[in-house]
Short mmCIF file of N, CA and C in Angstrom, two decimals:
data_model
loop_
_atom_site.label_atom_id
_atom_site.label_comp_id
_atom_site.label_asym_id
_atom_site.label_seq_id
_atom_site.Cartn_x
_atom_site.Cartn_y
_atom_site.Cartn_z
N UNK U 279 0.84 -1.17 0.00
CA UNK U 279 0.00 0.00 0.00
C UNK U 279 0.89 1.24 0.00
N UNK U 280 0.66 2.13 -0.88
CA UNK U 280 1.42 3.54 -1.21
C UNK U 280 1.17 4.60 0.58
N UNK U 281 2.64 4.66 0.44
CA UNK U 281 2.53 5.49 2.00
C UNK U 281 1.47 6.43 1.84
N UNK U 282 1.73 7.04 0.64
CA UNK U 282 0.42 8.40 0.96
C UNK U 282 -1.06 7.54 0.82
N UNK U 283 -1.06 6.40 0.89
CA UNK U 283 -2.74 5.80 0.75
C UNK U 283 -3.00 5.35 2.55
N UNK U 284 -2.14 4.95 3.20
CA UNK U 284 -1.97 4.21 4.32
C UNK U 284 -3.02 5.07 5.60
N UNK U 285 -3.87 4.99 6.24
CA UNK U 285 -4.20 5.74 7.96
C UNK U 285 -3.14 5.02 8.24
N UNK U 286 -3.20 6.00 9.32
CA UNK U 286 -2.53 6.35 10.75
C UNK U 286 -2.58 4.20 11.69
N UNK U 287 -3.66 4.19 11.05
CA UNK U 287 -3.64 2.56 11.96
C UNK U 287 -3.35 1.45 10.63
N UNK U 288 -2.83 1.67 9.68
CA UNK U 288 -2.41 0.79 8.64
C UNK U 288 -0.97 0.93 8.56
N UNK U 289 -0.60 2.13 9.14
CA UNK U 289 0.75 2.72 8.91
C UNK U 289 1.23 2.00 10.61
N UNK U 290 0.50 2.57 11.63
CA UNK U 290 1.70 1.44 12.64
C UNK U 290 1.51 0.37 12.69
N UNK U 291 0.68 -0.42 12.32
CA UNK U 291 0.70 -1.94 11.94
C UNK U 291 2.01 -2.29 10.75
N UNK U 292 1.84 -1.19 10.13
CA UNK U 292 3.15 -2.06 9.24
C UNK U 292 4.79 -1.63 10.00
N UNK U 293 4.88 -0.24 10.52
CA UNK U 293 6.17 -0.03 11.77
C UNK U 293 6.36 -1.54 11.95
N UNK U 294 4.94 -1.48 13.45
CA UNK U 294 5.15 -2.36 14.09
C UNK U 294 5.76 -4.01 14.19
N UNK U 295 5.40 -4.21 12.49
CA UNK U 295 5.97 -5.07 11.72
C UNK U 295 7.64 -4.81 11.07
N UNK U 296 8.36 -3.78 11.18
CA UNK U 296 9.65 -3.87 10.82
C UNK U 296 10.64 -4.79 11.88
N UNK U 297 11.77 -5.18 11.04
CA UNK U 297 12.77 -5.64 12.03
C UNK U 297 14.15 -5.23 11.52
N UNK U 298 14.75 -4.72 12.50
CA UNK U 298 14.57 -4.54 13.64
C UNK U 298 13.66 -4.12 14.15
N UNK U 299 13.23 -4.08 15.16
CA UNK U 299 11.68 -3.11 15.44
C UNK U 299 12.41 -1.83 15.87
N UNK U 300 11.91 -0.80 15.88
CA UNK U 300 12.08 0.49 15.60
C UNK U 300 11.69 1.00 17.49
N UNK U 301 12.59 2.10 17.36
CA UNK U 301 12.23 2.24 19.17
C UNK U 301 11.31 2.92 18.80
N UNK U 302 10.38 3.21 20.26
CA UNK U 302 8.88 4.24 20.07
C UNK U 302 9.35 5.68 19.61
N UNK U 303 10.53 6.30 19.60
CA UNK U 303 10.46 7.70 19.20
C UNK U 303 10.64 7.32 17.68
N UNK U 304 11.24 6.44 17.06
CA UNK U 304 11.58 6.16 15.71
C UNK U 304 10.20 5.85 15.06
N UNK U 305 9.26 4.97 15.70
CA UNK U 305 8.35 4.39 14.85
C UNK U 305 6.84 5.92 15.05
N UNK U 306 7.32 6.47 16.04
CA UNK U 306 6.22 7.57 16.18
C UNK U 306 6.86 8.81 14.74
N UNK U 307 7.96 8.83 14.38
CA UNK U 307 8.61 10.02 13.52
C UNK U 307 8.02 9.48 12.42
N UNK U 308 8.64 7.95 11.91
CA UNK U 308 7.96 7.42 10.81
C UNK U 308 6.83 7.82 10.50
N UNK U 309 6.18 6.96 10.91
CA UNK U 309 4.43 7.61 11.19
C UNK U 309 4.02 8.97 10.98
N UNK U 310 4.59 9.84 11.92
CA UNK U 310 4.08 11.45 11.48
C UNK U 310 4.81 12.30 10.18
N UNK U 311 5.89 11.45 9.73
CA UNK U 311 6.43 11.82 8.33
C UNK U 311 5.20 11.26 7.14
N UNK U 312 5.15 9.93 7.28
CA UNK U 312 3.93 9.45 5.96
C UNK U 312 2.83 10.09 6.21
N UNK U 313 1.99 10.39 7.42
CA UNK U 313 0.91 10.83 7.54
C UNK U 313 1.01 12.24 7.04
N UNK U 314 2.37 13.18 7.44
CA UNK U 314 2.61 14.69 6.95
C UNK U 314 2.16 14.35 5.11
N UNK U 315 3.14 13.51 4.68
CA UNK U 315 3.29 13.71 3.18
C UNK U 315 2.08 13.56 2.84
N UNK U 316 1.07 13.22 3.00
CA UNK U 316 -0.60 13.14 2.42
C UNK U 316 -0.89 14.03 2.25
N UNK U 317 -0.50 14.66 2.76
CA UNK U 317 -0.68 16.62 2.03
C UNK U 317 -1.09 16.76 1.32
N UNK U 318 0.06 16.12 0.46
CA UNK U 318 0.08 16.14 -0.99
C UNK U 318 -1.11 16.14 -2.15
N UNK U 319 -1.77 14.80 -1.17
CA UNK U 319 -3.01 14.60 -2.31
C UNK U 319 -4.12 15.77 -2.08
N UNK U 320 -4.15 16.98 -0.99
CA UNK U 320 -5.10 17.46 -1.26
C UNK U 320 -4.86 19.22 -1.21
N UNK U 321 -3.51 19.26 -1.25
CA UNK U 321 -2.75 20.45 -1.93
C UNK U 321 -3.01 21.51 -2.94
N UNK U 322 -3.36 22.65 -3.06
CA UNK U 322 -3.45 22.79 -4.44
C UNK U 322 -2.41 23.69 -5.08
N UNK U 323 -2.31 24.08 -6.09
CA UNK U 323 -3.17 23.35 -7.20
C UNK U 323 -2.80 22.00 -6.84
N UNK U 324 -3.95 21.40 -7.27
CA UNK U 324 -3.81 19.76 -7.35
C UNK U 324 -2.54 19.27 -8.16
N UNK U 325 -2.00 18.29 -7.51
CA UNK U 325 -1.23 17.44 -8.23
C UNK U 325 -1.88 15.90 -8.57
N UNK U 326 -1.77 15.45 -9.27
CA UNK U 326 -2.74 14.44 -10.22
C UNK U 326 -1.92 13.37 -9.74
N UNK U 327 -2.82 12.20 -9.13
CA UNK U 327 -2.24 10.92 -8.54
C UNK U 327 -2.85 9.74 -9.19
N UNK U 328 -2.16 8.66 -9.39
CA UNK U 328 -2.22 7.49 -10.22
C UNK U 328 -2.39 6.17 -9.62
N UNK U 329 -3.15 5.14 -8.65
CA UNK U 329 -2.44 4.25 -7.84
C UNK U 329 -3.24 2.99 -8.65
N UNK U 330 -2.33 1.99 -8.48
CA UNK U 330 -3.22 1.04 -8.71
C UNK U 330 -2.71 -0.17 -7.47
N UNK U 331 -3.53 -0.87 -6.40
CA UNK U 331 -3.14 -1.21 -5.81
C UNK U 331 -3.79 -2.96 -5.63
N UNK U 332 -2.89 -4.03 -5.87
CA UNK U 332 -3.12 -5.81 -6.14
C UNK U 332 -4.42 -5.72 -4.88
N UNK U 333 -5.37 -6.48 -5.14
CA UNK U 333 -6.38 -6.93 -3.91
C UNK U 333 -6.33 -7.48 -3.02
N UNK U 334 -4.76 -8.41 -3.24
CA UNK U 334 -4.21 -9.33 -2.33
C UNK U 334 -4.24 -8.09 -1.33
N UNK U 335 -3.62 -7.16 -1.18
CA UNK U 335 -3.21 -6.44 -0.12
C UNK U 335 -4.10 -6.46 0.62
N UNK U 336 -5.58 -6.41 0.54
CA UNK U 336 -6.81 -6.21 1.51
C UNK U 336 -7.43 -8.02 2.44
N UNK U 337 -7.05 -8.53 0.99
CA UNK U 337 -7.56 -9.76 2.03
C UNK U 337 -6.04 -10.09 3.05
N UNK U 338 -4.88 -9.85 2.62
CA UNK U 338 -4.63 -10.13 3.64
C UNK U 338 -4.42 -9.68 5.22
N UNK U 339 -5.06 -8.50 5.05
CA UNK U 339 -6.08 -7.78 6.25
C UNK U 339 -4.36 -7.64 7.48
N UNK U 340 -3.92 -7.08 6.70
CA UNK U 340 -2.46 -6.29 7.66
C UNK U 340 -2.97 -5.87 8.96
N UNK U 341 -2.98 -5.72 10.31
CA UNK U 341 -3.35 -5.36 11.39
C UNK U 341 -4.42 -5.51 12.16
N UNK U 342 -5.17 -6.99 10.96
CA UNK U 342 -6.30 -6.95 11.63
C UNK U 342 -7.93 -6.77 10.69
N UNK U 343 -9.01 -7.30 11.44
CA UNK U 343 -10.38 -6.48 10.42
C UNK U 343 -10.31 -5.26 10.25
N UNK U 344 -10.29 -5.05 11.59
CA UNK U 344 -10.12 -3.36 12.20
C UNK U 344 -9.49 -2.22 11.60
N UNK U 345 -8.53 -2.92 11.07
CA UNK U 345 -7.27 -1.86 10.13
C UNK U 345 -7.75 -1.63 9.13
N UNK U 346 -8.29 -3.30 8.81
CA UNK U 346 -8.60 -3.23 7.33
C UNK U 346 -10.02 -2.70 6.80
N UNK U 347 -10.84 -1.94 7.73
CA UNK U 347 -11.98 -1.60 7.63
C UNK U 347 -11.21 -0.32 7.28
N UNK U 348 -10.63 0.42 8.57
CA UNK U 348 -10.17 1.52 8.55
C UNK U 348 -9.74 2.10 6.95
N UNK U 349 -9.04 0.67 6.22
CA UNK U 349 -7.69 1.76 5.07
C UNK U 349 -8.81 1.44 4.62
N UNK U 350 -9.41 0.91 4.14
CA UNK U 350 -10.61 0.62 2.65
C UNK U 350 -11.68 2.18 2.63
N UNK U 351 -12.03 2.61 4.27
CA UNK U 351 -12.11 3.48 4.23
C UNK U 351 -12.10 4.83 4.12
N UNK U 352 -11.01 4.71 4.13
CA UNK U 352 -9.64 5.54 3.92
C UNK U 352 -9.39 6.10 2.08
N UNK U 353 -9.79 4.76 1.83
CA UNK U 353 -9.49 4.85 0.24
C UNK U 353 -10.76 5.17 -0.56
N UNK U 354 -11.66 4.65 0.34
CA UNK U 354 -12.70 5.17 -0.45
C UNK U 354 -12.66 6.93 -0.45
N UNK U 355 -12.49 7.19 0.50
CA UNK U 355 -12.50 9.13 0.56
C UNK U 355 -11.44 9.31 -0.25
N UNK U 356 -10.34 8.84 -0.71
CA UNK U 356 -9.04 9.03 -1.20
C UNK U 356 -9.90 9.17 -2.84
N UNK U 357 -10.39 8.07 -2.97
CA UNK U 357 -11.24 8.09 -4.08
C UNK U 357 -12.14 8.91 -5.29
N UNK U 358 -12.52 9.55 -3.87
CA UNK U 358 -13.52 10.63 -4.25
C UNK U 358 -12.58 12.03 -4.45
N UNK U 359 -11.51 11.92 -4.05
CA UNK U 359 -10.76 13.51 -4.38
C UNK U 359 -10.33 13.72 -5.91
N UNK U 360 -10.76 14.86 -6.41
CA UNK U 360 -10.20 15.37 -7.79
C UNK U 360 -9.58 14.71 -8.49
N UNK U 361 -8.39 15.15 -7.86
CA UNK U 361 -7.29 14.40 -8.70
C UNK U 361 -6.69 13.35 -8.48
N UNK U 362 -7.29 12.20 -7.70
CA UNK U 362 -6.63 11.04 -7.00
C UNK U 362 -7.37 9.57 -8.39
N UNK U 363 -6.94 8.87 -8.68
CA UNK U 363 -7.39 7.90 -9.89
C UNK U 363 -6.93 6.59 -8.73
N UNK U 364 -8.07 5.82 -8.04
CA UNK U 364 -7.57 4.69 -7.56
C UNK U 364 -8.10 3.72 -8.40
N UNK U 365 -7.28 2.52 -8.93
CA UNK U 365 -7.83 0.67 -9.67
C UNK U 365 -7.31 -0.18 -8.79
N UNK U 366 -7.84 -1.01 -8.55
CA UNK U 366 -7.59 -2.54 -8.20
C UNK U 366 -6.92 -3.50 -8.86
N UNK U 367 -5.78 -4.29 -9.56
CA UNK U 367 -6.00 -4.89 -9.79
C UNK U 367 -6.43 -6.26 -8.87
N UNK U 368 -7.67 -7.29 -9.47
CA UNK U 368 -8.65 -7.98 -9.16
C UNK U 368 -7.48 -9.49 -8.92
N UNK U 369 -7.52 -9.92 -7.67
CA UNK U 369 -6.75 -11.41 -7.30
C UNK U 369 -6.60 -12.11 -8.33
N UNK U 370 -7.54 -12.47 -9.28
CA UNK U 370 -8.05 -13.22 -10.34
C UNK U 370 -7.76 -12.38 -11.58
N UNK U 371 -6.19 -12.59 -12.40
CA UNK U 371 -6.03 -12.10 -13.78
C UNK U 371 -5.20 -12.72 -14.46
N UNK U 372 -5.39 -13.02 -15.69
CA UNK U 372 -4.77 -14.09 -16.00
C UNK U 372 -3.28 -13.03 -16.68
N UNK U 373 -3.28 -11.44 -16.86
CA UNK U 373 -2.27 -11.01 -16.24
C UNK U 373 -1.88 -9.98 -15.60
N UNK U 374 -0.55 -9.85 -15.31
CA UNK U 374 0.08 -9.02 -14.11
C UNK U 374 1.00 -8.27 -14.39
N UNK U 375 1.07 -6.83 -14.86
CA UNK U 375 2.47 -6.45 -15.77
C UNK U 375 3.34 -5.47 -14.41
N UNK U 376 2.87 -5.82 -13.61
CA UNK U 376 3.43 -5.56 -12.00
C UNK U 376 4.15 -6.71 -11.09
N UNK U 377 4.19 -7.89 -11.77
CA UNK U 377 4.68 -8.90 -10.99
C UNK U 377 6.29 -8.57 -10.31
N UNK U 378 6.97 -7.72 -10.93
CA UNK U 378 8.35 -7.50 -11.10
C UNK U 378 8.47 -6.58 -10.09
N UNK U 379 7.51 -6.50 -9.00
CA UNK U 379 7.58 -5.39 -7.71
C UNK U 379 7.05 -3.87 -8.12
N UNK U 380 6.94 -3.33 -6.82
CA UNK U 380 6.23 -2.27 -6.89
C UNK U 380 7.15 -1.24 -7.51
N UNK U 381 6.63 -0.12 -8.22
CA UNK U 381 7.41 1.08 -8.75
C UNK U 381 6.30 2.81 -8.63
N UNK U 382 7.27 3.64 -9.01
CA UNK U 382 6.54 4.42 -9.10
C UNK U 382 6.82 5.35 -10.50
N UNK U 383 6.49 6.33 -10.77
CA UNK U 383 6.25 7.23 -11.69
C UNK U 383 6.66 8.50 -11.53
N UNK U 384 7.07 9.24 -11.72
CA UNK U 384 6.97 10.79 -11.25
C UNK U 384 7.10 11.69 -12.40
N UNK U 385 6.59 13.09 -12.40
CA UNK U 385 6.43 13.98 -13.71
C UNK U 385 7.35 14.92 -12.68
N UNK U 386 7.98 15.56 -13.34
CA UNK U 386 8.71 17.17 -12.66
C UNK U 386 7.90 17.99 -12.87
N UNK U 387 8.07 19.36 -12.70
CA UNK U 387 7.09 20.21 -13.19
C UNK U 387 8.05 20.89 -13.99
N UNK U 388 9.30 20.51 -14.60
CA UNK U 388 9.85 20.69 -15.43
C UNK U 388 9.34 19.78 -16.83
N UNK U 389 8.34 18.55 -16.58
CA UNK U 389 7.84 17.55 -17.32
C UNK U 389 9.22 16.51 -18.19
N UNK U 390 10.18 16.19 -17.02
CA UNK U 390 11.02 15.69 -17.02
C UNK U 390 10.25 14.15 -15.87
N UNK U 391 10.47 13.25 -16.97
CA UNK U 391 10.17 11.85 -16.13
C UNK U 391 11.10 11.25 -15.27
N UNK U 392 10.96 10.38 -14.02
CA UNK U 392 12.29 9.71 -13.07
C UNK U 392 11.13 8.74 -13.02
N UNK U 393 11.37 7.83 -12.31
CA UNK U 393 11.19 6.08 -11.85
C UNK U 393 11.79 6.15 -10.50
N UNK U 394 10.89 5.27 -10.13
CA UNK U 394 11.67 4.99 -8.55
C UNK U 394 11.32 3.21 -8.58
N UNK U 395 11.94 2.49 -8.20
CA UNK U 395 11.74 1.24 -8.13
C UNK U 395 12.26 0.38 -6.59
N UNK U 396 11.34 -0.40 -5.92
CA UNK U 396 11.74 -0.55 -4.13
C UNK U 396 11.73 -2.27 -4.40
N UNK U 397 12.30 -2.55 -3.29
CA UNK U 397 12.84 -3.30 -3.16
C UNK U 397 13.12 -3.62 -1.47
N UNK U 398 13.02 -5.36 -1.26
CA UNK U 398 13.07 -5.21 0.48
C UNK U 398 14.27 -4.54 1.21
N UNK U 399 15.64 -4.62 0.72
CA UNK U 399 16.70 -3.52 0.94
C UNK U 399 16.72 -2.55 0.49
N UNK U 400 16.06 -2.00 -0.67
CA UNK U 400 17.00 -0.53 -1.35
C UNK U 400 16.00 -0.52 -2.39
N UNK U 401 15.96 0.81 -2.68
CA UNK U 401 15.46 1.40 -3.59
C UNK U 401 16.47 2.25 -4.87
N UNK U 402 15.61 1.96 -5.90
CA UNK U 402 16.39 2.93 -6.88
C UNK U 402 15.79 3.68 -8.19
N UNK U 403 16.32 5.05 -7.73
CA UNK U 403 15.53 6.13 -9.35
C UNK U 403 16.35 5.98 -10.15
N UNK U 404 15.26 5.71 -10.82
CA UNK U 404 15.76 5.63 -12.58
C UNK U 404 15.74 6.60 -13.45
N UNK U 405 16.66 7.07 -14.35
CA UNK U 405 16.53 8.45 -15.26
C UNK U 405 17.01 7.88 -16.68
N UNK U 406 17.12 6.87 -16.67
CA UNK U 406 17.94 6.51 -18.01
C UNK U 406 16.32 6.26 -19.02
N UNK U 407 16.28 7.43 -20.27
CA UNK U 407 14.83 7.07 -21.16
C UNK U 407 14.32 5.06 -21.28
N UNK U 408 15.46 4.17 -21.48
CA UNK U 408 14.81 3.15 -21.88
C UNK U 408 14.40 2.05 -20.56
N UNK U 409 14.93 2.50 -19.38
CA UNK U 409 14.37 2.35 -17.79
C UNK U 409 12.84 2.66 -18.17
N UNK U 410 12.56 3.73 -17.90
CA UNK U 410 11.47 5.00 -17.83
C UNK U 410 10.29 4.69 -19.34
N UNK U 411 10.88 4.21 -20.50
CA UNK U 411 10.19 4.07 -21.17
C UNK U 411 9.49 2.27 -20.89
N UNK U 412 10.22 1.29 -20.35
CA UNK U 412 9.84 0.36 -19.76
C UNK U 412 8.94 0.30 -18.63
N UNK U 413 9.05 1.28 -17.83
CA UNK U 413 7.94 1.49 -16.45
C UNK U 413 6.98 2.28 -17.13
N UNK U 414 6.96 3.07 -18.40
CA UNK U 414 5.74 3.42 -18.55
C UNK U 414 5.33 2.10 -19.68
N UNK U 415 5.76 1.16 -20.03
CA UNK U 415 5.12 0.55 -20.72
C UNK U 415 4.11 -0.87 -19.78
N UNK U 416 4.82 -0.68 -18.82
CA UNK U 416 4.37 -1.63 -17.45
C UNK U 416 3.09 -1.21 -16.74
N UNK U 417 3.39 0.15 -16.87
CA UNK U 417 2.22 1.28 -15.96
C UNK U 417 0.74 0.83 -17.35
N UNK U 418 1.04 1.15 -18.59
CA UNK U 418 0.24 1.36 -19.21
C UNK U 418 -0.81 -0.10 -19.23
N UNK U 419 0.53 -1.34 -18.98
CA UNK U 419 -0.65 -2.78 -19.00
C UNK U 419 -1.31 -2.78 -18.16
N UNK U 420 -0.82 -2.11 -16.97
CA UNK U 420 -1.60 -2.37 -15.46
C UNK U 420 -2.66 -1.47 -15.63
N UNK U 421 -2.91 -0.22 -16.45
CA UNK U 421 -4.09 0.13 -16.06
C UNK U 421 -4.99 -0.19 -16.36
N UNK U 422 -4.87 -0.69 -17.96
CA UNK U 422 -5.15 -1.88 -18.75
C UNK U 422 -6.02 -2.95 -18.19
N UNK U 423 -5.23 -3.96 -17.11
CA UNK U 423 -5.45 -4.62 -16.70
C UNK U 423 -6.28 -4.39 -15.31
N UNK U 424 -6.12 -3.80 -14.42
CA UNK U 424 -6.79 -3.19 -13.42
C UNK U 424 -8.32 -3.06 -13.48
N UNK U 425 -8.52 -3.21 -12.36
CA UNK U 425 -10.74 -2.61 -12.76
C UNK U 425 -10.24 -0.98 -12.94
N UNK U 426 -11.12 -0.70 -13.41
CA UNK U 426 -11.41 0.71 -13.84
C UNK U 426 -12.09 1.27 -12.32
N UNK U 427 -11.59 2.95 -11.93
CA UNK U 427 -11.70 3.24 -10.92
C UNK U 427 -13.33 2.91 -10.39
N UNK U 428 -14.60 3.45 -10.77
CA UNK U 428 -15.73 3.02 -10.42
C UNK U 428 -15.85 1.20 -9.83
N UNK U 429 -15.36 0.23 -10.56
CA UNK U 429 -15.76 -1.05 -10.25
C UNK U 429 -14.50 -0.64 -9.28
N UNK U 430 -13.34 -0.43 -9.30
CA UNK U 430 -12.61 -0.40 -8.02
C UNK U 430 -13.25 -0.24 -6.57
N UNK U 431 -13.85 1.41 -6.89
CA UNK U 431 -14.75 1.36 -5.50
C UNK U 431 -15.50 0.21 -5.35
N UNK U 432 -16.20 -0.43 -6.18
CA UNK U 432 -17.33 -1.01 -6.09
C UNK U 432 -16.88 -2.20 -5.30
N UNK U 433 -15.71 -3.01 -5.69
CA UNK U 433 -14.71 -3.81 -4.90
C UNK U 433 -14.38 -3.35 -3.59
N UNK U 434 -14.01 -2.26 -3.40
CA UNK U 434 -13.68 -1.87 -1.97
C UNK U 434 -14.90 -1.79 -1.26
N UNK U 435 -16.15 -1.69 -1.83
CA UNK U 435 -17.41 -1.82 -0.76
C UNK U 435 -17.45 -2.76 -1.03
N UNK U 436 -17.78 -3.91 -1.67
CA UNK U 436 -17.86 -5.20 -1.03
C UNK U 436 -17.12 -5.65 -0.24
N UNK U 437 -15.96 -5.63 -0.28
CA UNK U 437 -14.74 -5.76 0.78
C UNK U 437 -15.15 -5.49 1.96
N UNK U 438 -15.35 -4.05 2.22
CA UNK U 438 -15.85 -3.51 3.42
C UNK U 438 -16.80 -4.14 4.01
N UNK U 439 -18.02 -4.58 3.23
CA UNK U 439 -19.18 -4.95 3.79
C UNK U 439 -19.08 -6.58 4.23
N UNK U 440 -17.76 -7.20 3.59
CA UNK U 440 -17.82 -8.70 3.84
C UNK U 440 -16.59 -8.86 5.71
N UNK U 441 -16.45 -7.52 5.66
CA UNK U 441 -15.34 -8.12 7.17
C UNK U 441 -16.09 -7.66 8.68
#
């Protein structure tokens, strides 16, 4: 789940889950850094957000029903903002042009493209065009492939309503 998508109770469930485990002043900074950056999505002028996030992530209910009531809820309001575009892709696809780990996208406002690509140790931005022209050709199957934002919600309320 994209830090800026995460509450406050999805976000220390996953802390709480690092190891080493993080002392309480470390895992409280964490926390009020991702929660600060959400800003972002409702900033203006708007900056235009893209997520598409696997379904696995919900059933496997990170912190609990409780949590997982919380982020679905979370996303649904995320949903409804301007410039925020949330899809699902659906457990069930016969494909996945995301299998290769999570990445991201970024525009400058110079309209200069970077890549960021994570990993369980390390992360790394990418600037090289045929990197960048590969993550947008990845981005483009997944949206492709993804429910389209409306049936997305429509997934996240059933979700909601089945825990």
């Amino acid at each position: 789940m994209p830090g800026l998508l995460q509450p406050e109770s999805y976000a220390r469930a996953l802390v709480g889950d690092v190891l080493p485990p993080p002392t309480p002043e470390e895992a409280e900074a964490r926390i009020a850094a991702r929660l600060e950056r959400q800003q972002l999505l409702t900033r203006t002028p708007y900056t235009v957000f893209s997520f598409i996030i696997d379904e696995a992530v919900f059933l496997r209910q990170t912190g609990g029903p409780e949590v997982t009531r919380r982020l679905i809820d979370h996303l649904l309001e995320c949903a409804r903002l301007p410039n925020v575009d949330l899809q699902i892709m659906p457990l069930v696809s016969p494909g996945h042009a995301g299998l290769g780990g999570p990445f991201c996208l970024l525009e400058t406002e110079e309209h200069e493209w970077v890549g960021y690509s994570e990993g369980q140790q390390s992360g790394r931005v990418l600037t090289d065009p045929k990197d960048l022209s590969l993550l947008h050709q990845r981005y483009a199957n997944l949206r492709i492939q993804a429910l389209n934002p409306a049936d997305s919600v429509g997934l996240l309320m059933r979700m909601r309503g089945s825990l």
